[in-house]
Amino acid sequence: MFLLTKPSEQQIQRFLETERTLDFSYKEVGATHPNSFSPPKNFTHDHNRILIGEGQATFEKAKAAMKNWKAYALGWTNIHPNVQPEKNKTFCVEVNHFGFYSLSSLRIVYVVNEPKRFAYAIGTLPGHVEKGEERFMLEWLPDDSVYYDLFAFSKPQHPLVYLGYPAARHLQNRFARGSKIAMQDAIR
């Protein structure tokens, strides 16, 4: 949903109520799961990974940051409502870009909570401007390094995204760069 002005709380609530009962907008739900990774070939793939530190303290701080959506703390994105990542929770992201706003509906696909790995994926609903899935993951490796890893597969869903695909790709890349910086900042 594209808007010329910042959405009100009432607009956001109405949008979420409409989306809450809908199915995912793509059939490959769960394809980003780290234990059964099988991203579909007919989507654009984005993979970003960054070393954010070492040891258990870094892993725990980063995990808390991910649970509180710090990876989205970019100044031009907002999560509504600020839900904890739990399977099947529905929410939307508000994006301020190029002088207008968009609301895009999402649902938590899965959560992986292991001693040395934490991950969740968000999947698009029909009210999202694109379709696909994005996985946010932390890994604490045997060499004590901690990595933040983003993987997404997507393609346009809204006609304006088809028409402005280079701008959409720019925003996706901008989000990935900003998300990595936000996670580094969150553990400092």
mmCIF file of C-alpha atoms in Angstrom, residues 48-133:
data_model
loop_
_atom_site.group_PDB
_atom_site.id
_atom_site.type_symbol
_atom_site.label_atom_id
_atom_site.label_comp_id
_atom_site.label_asym_id
_atom_site.label_seq_id
_atom_site.Cartn_x
_atom_site.Cartn_y
_atom_site.Cartn_z
ATOM 1 C CA ASN A 48 24.560 -10.360 3.015
ATOM 2 C CA ARG A 49 26.796 -11.464 5.877
ATOM 3 C CA ILE A 50 28.992 -9.540 8.290
ATOM 4 C CA LEU A 51 31.259 -10.370 11.213
ATOM 5 C CA ILE A 52 29.864 -8.464 14.195
ATOM 6 C CA GLY A 53 32.169 -9.681 16.953
ATOM 7 C CA GLU A 54 33.229 -12.647 19.015
ATOM 8 C CA GLY A 55 31.997 -14.736 21.903
ATOM 9 C CA GLN A 56 28.882 -15.440 23.872
ATOM 10 C CA ALA A 57 28.366 -11.856 25.097
ATOM 11 C CA THR A 58 28.257 -10.610 21.486
ATOM 12 C CA PHE A 59 25.919 -13.418 20.462
ATOM 13 C CA GLU A 60 23.509 -12.695 23.351
ATOM 14 C CA LYS A 61 23.507 -8.929 22.736
ATOM 15 C CA ALA A 62 22.903 -9.439 19.037
ATOM 16 C CA LYS A 63 20.119 -11.932 19.755
ATOM 17 C CA ALA A 64 18.390 -9.398 22.046
ATOM 18 C CA ALA A 65 18.809 -6.739 19.347
ATOM 19 C CA MET A 66 17.217 -8.987 16.727
ATOM 20 C CA LYS A 67 14.300 -9.792 19.025
ATOM 21 C CA ASN A 68 13.725 -6.037 19.397
ATOM 22 C CA TRP A 69 13.941 -5.348 15.649
ATOM 23 C CA LYS A 70 17.153 -3.306 15.878
ATOM 24 C CA ALA A 71 18.001 -4.648 12.402
ATOM 25 C CA TYR A 72 15.149 -2.399 11.204
ATOM 26 C CA ALA A 73 16.248 0.683 13.191
ATOM 27 C CA LEU A 74 17.302 2.626 10.116
ATOM 28 C CA GLY A 75 15.475 5.918 10.566
ATOM 29 C CA TRP A 76 13.297 5.308 7.501
ATOM 30 C CA THR A 77 11.570 2.073 8.562
ATOM 31 C CA ASN A 78 9.149 1.304 11.405
ATOM 32 C CA ILE A 79 7.563 -1.956 12.576
ATOM 33 C CA HIS A 80 3.852 -1.964 13.576
ATOM 34 C CA PRO A 81 3.126 -3.339 16.106
ATOM 35 C CA ASN A 82 6.501 -4.028 17.672
ATOM 36 C CA VAL A 83 5.890 -7.779 18.118
ATOM 37 C CA GLN A 84 8.399 -10.314 19.363
ATOM 38 C CA PRO A 85 9.486 -12.684 16.606
ATOM 39 C CA GLU A 86 7.111 -15.616 17.132
ATOM 40 C CA LYS A 87 5.864 -17.956 14.436
ATOM 41 C CA ASN A 88 2.672 -16.720 12.719
ATOM 42 C CA LYS A 89 2.768 -13.180 14.182
ATOM 43 C CA THR A 90 1.507 -10.667 11.615
ATOM 44 C CA PHE A 91 2.845 -7.117 11.424
ATOM 45 C CA CYS A 92 3.689 -4.474 8.862
ATOM 46 C CA VAL A 93 6.672 -2.363 8.007
ATOM 47 C CA GLU A 94 6.226 1.322 7.269
ATOM 48 C CA VAL A 95 8.830 2.693 4.881
ATOM 49 C CA ASN A 96 9.512 6.354 4.161
ATOM 50 C CA HIS A 97 11.151 6.564 0.747
ATOM 51 C CA PHE A 98 11.502 9.098 -2.016
ATOM 52 C CA GLY A 99 8.959 11.470 -0.448
ATOM 53 C CA PHE A 100 6.134 8.971 0.048
ATOM 54 C CA TYR A 101 5.313 6.039 2.335
ATOM 55 C CA SER A 102 4.450 2.408 1.977
ATOM 56 C CA LEU A 103 2.960 -0.189 4.295
ATOM 57 C CA SER A 104 3.856 -3.798 3.640
ATOM 58 C CA SER A 105 2.347 -6.746 5.496
ATOM 59 C CA LEU A 106 4.469 -9.610 6.818
ATOM 60 C CA ARG A 107 4.208 -12.711 8.954
ATOM 61 C CA ILE A 108 6.858 -14.569 10.920
ATOM 62 C CA VAL A 109 7.441 -17.852 9.062
ATOM 63 C CA TYR A 110 9.649 -19.599 11.655
ATOM 64 C CA VAL A 111 12.012 -18.958 14.546
ATOM 65 C CA VAL A 112 15.188 -20.961 15.179
ATOM 66 C CA ASN A 113 16.505 -20.628 18.725
ATOM 67 C CA GLU A 114 19.570 -22.833 19.237
ATOM 68 C CA PRO A 115 22.552 -22.392 21.582
ATOM 69 C CA LYS A 116 24.767 -21.006 18.788
ATOM 70 C CA ARG A 117 22.256 -19.946 16.169
ATOM 71 C CA PHE A 118 19.256 -17.641 16.253
ATOM 72 C CA ALA A 119 17.159 -16.937 13.183
ATOM 73 C CA TYR A 120 13.733 -15.952 12.016
ATOM 74 C CA ALA A 121 12.177 -15.397 8.637
ATOM 75 C CA ILE A 122 9.503 -12.978 7.576
ATOM 76 C CA GLY A 123 7.223 -13.781 4.662
ATOM 77 C CA THR A 124 5.163 -11.435 2.575
ATOM 78 C CA LEU A 125 1.379 -11.277 2.603
ATOM 79 C CA PRO A 126 -0.801 -9.993 -0.282
ATOM 80 C CA GLY A 127 -0.558 -6.399 1.011
ATOM 81 C CA HIS A 128 3.234 -6.312 0.622
ATOM 82 C CA VAL A 129 4.705 -4.449 -2.342
ATOM 83 C CA GLU A 130 6.907 -7.463 -3.113
ATOM 84 C CA LYS A 131 6.577 -11.194 -2.619
ATOM 85 C CA GLY A 132 9.105 -13.472 -0.986
ATOM 86 C CA GLU A 133 10.880 -14.267 2.251
#
